[in-house]
Structure formats: C-alpha cells, structure tokens
CSV table of C-alpha atoms in Angstrom, one decimal:
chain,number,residue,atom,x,y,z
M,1,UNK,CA,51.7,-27.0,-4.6
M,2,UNK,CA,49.8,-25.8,-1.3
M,3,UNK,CA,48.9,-29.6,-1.4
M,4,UNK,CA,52.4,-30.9,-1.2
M,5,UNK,CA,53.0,-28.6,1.5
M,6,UNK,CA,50.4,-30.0,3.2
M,7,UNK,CA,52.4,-32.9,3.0
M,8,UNK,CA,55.7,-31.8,4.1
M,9,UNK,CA,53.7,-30.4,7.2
M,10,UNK,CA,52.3,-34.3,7.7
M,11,UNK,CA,56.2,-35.5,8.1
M,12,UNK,CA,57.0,-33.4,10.6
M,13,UNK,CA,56.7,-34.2,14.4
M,14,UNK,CA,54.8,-31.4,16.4
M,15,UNK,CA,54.6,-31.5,20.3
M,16,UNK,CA,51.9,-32.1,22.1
M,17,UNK,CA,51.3,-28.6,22.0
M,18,UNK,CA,50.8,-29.1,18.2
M,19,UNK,CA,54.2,-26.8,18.0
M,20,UNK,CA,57.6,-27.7,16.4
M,21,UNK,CA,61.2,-25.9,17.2
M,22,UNK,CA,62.2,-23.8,13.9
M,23,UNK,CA,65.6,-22.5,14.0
M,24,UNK,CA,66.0,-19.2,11.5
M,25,UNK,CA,69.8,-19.5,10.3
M,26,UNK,CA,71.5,-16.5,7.7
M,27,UNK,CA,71.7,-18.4,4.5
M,28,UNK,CA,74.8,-16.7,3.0
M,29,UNK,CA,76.9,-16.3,6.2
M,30,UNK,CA,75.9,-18.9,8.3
M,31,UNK,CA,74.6,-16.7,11.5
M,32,UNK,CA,71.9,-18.3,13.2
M,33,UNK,CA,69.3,-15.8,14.1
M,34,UNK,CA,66.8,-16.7,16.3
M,35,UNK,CA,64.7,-19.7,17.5
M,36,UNK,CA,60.9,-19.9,17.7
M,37,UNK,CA,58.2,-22.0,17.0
M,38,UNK,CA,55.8,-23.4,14.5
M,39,UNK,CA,52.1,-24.8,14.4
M,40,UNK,CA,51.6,-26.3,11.0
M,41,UNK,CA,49.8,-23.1,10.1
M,42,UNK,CA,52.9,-21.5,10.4
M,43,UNK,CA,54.6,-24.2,8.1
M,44,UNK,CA,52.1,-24.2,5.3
M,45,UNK,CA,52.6,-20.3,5.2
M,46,UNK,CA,56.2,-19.6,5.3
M,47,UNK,CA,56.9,-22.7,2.2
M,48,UNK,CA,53.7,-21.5,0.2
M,49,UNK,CA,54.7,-17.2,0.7
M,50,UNK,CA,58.2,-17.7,0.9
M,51,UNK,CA,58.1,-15.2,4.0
M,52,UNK,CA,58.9,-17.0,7.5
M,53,UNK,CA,55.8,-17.4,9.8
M,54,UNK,CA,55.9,-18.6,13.3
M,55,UNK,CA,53.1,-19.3,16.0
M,56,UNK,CA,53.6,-17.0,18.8
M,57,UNK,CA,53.5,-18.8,21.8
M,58,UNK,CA,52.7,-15.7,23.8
M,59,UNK,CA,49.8,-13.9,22.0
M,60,UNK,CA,48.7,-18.0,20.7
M,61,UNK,CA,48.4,-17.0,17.2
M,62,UNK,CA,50.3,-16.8,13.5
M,63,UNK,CA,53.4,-15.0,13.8
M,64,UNK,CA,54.6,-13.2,10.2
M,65,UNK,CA,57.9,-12.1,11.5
M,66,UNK,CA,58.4,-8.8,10.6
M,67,UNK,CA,54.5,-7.6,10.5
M,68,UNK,CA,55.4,-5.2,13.6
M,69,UNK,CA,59.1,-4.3,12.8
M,70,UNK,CA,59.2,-4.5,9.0
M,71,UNK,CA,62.4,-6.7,9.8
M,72,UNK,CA,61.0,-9.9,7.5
M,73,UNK,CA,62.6,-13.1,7.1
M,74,UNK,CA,62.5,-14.0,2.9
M,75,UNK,CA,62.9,-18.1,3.0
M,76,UNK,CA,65.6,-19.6,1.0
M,77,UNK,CA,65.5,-22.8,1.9
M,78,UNK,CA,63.2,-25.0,4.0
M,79,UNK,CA,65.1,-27.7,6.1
M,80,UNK,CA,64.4,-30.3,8.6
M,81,UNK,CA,66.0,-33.1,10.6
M,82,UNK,CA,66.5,-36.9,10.8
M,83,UNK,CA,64.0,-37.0,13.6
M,84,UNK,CA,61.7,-34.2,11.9
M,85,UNK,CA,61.6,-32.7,14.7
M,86,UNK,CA,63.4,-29.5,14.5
M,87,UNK,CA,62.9,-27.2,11.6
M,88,UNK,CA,66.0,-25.2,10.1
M,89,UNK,CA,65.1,-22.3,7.8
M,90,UNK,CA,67.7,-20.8,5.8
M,91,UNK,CA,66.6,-16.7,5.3
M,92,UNK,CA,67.4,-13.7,4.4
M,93,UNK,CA,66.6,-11.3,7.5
M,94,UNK,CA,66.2,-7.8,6.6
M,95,UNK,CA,67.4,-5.7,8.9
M,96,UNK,CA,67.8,-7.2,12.5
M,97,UNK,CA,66.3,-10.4,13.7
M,98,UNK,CA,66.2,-9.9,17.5
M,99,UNK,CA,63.8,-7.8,18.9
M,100,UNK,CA,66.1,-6.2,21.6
M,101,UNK,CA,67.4,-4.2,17.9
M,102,UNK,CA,70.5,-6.8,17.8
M,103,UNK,CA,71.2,-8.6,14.9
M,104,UNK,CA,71.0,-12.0,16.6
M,105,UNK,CA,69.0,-13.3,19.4
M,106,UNK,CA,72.4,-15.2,20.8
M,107,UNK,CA,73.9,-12.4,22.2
M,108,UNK,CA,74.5,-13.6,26.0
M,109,UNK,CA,77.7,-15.8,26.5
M,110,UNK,CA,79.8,-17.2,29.4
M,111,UNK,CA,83.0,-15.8,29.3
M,112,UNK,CA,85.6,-16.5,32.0
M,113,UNK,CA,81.6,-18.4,34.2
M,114,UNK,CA,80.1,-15.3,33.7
M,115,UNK,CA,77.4,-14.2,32.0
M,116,UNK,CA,78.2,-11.3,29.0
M,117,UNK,CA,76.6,-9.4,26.5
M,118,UNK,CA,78.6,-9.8,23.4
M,119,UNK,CA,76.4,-7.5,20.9
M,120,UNK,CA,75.0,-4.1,21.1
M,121,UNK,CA,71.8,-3.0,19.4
M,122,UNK,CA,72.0,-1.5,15.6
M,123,UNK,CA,68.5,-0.1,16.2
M,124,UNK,CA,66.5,1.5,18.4
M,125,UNK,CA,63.3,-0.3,19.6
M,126,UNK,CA,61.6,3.1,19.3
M,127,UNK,CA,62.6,2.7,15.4
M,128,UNK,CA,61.4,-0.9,15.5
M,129,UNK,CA,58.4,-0.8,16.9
M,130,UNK,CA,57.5,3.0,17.1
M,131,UNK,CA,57.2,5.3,19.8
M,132,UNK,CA,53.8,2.8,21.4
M,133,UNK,CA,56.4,-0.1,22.7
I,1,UNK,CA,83.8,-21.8,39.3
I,2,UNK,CA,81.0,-24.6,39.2
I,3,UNK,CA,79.4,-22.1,41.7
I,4,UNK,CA,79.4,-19.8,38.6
I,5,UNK,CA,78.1,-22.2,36.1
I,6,UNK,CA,75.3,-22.9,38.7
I,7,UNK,CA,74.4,-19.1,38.5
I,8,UNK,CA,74.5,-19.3,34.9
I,9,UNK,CA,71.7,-22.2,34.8
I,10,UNK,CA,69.5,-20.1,37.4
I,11,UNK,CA,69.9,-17.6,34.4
I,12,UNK,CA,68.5,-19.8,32.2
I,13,UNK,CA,64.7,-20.4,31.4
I,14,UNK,CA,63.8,-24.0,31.2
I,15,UNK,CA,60.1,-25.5,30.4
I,16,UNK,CA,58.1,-27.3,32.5
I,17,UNK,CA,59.8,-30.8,31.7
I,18,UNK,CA,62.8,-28.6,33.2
I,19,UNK,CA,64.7,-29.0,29.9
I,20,UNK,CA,66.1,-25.9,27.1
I,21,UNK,CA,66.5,-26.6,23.4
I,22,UNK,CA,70.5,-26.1,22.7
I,23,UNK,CA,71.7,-26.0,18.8
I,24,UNK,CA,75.0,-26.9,18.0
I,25,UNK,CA,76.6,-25.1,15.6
I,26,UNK,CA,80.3,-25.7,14.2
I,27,UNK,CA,82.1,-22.6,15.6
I,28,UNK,CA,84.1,-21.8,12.5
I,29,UNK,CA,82.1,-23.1,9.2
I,30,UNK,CA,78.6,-21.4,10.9
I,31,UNK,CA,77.1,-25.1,9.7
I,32,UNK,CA,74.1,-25.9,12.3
I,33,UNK,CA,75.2,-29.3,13.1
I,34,UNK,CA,71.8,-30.6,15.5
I,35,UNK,CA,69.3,-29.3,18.0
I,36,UNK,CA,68.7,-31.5,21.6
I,37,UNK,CA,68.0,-30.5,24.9
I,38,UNK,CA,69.5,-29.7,27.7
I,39,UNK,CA,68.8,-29.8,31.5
I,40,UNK,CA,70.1,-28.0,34.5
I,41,UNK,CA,72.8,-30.6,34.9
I,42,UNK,CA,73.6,-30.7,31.1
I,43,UNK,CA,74.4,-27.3,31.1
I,44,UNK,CA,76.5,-27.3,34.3
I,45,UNK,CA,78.7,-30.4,33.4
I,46,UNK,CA,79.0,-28.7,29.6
I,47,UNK,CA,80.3,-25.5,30.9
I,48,UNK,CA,82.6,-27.6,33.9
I,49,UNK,CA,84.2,-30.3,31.4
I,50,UNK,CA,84.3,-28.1,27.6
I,51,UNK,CA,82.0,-31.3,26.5
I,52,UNK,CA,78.9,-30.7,25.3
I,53,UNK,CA,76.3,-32.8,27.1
I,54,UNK,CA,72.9,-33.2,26.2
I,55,UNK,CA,69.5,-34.8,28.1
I,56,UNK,CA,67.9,-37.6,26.1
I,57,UNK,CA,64.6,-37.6,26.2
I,58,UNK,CA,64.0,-41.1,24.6
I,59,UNK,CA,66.6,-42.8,27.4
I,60,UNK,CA,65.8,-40.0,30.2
I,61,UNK,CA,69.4,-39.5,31.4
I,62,UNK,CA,72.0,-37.5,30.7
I,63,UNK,CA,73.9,-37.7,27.4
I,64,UNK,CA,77.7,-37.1,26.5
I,65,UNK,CA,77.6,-36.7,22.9
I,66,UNK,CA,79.8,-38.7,21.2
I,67,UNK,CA,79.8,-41.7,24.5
I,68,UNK,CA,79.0,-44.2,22.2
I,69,UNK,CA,79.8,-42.8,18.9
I,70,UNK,CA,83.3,-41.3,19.6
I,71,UNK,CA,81.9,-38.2,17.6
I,72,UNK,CA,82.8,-35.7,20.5
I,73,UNK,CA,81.5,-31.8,20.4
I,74,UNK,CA,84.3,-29.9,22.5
I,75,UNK,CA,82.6,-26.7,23.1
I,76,UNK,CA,84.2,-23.2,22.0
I,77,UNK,CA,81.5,-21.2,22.8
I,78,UNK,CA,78.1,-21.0,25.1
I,79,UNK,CA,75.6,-18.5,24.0
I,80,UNK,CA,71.8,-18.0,24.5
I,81,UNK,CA,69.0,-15.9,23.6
I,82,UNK,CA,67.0,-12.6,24.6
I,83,UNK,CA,64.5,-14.8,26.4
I,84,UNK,CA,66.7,-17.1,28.2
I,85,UNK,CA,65.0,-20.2,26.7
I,86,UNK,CA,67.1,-21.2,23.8
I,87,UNK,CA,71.1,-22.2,24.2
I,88,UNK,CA,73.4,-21.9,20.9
I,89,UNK,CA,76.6,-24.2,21.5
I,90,UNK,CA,79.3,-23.3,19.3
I,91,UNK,CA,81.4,-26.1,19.0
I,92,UNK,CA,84.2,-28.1,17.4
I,93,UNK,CA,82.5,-31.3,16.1
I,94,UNK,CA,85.0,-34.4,16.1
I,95,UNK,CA,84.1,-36.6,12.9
I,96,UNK,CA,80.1,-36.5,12.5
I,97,UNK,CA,77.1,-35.3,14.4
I,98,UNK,CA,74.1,-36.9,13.2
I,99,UNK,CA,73.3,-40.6,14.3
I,100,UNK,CA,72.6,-41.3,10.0
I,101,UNK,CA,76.5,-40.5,9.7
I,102,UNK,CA,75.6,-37.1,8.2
I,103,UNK,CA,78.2,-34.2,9.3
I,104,UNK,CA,74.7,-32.6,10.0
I,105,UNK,CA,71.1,-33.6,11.0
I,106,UNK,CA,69.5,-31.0,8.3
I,107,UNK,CA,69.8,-33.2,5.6
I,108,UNK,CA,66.1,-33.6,4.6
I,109,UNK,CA,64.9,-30.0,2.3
I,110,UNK,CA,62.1,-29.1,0.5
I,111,UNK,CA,62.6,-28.9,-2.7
I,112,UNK,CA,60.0,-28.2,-5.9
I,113,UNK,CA,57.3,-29.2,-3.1
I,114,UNK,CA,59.2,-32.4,-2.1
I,115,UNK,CA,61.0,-34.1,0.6
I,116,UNK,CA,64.5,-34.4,-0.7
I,117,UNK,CA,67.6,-36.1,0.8
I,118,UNK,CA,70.4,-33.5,0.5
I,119,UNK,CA,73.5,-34.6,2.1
I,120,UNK,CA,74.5,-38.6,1.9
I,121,UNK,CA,76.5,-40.3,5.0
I,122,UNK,CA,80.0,-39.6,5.7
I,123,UNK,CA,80.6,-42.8,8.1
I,124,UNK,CA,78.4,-46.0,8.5
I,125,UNK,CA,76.3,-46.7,11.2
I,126,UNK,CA,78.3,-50.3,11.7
I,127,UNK,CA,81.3,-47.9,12.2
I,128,UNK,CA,79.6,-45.4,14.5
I,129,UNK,CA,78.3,-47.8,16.8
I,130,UNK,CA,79.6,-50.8,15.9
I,131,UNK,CA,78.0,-54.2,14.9
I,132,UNK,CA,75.9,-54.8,17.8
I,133,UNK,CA,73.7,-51.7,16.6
C-alpha cells in the first residue's frame, strides 16, 4: 500500500518549493478548517496513518497536526484537483482546528469594507498548548 | 468604499509572487468548489463588483471567473485566515466551476490506494467554451 501512495504522491504537482496547498475541510458538515501545506513526506504519512500531516513552513519540518494541542485531524477521505495541484482532505478535527482556540481558521470577514471577527475562541491557548506558549 | 477594500488587501499577506491562495466554497451546500489565487487587484475588484475574480497564473492577468465560461461566482461572503495568507470565498456558483464541467474541481480521490474519478461532468467542454476550444 505504502507503494501506491508513493504513487498518488508522484501525480501530484508540488511547487518549486517541493510544497503543495492542502485544504483540511469537515467531512460531515462541510466547514473548511484550515489551509496549510504539504511536502510529499507529509502526503505519504497522512494516506498511510490516516492522521493528517503537514510540512510546516515555519519550523521546515513534518507537521502531525495535533502533536502540540492533541487537536488531531483523523482522514476520511483524501482528494485532489483537475490540475493536482491543490489537495482537499476531508477530516474529522477533534476539538478545534485553528490555533488561535477557534474552530476554524476563517474567522476574519468583510462586513459592510471592514474587516470583522466573526468567531470567538472555545479554548484557551493556555489549554491548548499549556502554560509554556 | 474602494478606499476600504484597499485597506482590506494591506490586511492581507501575499507571497513573494504577490499573489494569496482563495478557495471557493458554495456558501449554502459547504461543497469546496476550487482553489486559485488572488492578487491585490483580484481582491479589490471582488470585494468592489460581488464577482469573484481570480489572477491566472498560466495567462498572467487578471481573471473574472466565468468570462469565458458564463459559470459566474457572485460572492456572498469574503473570509480569511489567522495568518492573513489564505482567503475563503463563499459564493454562489452559477452552473459549474471546474473547467472539466465538474460542479467541483475535487473530483480525483484516493481510494483502496488508487486514483479514482469520483464525480463525472455535468456540462461539456464544447458547451462551456464553445467549439473553438
């Protein structure tokens, strides 16, 4: 199996930073999450564990979403576009996806040309990520 | 107003091509229709006409979705992320989005290991562009 995921990794189109966008959507009510990236590391891993992995651009390394927070993202289904260039995972987040303690990452909108936060928190960071953040 | 929407795009984060990946989702089904980008002027003419308007890459000009398709996104909401580097576009999509004639580009899953087609074209490509495509 790790072999044909090997294979799924060789039809999709990374950037020239070896990266490719990944767009984490809730597979039951149809939230999308968050956006990040993925090397093809990070591909192999999240379709052979089943647990969403992402290459964080930032600390330039494998990013097991969740290994900090405990907030993981459980793959249900592994999609990608007409141009393979833009992954869509389908997940189940547990807990909240957005680091800020939100459920969502989206939560800044224009309303009436200005900028507006739409969501609160559900968690503290301190909860997240413990009293070091 | 377009003095707001200016101010909103000084907001946002774009990379060093001075573009910002923007998924479009359909506002009221929660389906993730496509992902393109979006430069400063994208963003200001989507916020100033309701249209959503893209930057192609591959032609390296602006792009109203739906010019030559007549597949139109009229946009319903204009969210982005934590990070200020990621847009979410809720929309309403007239007919389909993807240039295949699939409501969605996410057609392509992984499935048992393998690439499979999930989703078959709505509309021909003869009909979305016409013969001369």
């Amino acid at each position: 199996m790790s072999n044909n995921f090997a294979a799924i990794a060789d039809r999709l189109k990374f950037n020239e930073q070896g990266l490719i966008p990944a767009i984490a959507q809730q597979h039951d009510s149809g939230e999308v999450l968050m956006m990040a990236w993925m090397n093809r590391d990070a591909v192999i891993e999240t379709l052979s564990t089943g647990r969403v992995c992402y290459f964080s651009r930032s600390r330039g390394k494998l990013w097991r979403k969740g290994e900090s927070s405990g907030q993981e993202q459980h793959l249900v289904d592994f999609r990608y576009d007409c141009d393979q260039d833009t992954v869509l995972v389908q997940v189940d987040q547990k807990g909240v996806a957005c680091h800020t303690g939100r459920r969502n990452c989206f939560y800044l909108a224009v309303r009436d040309g200005a900028e507006t936060i739409i969501a609160e928190p559900e968690v503290s960071v301190e909860t997240l990520y413990g009293a070091k953040h």
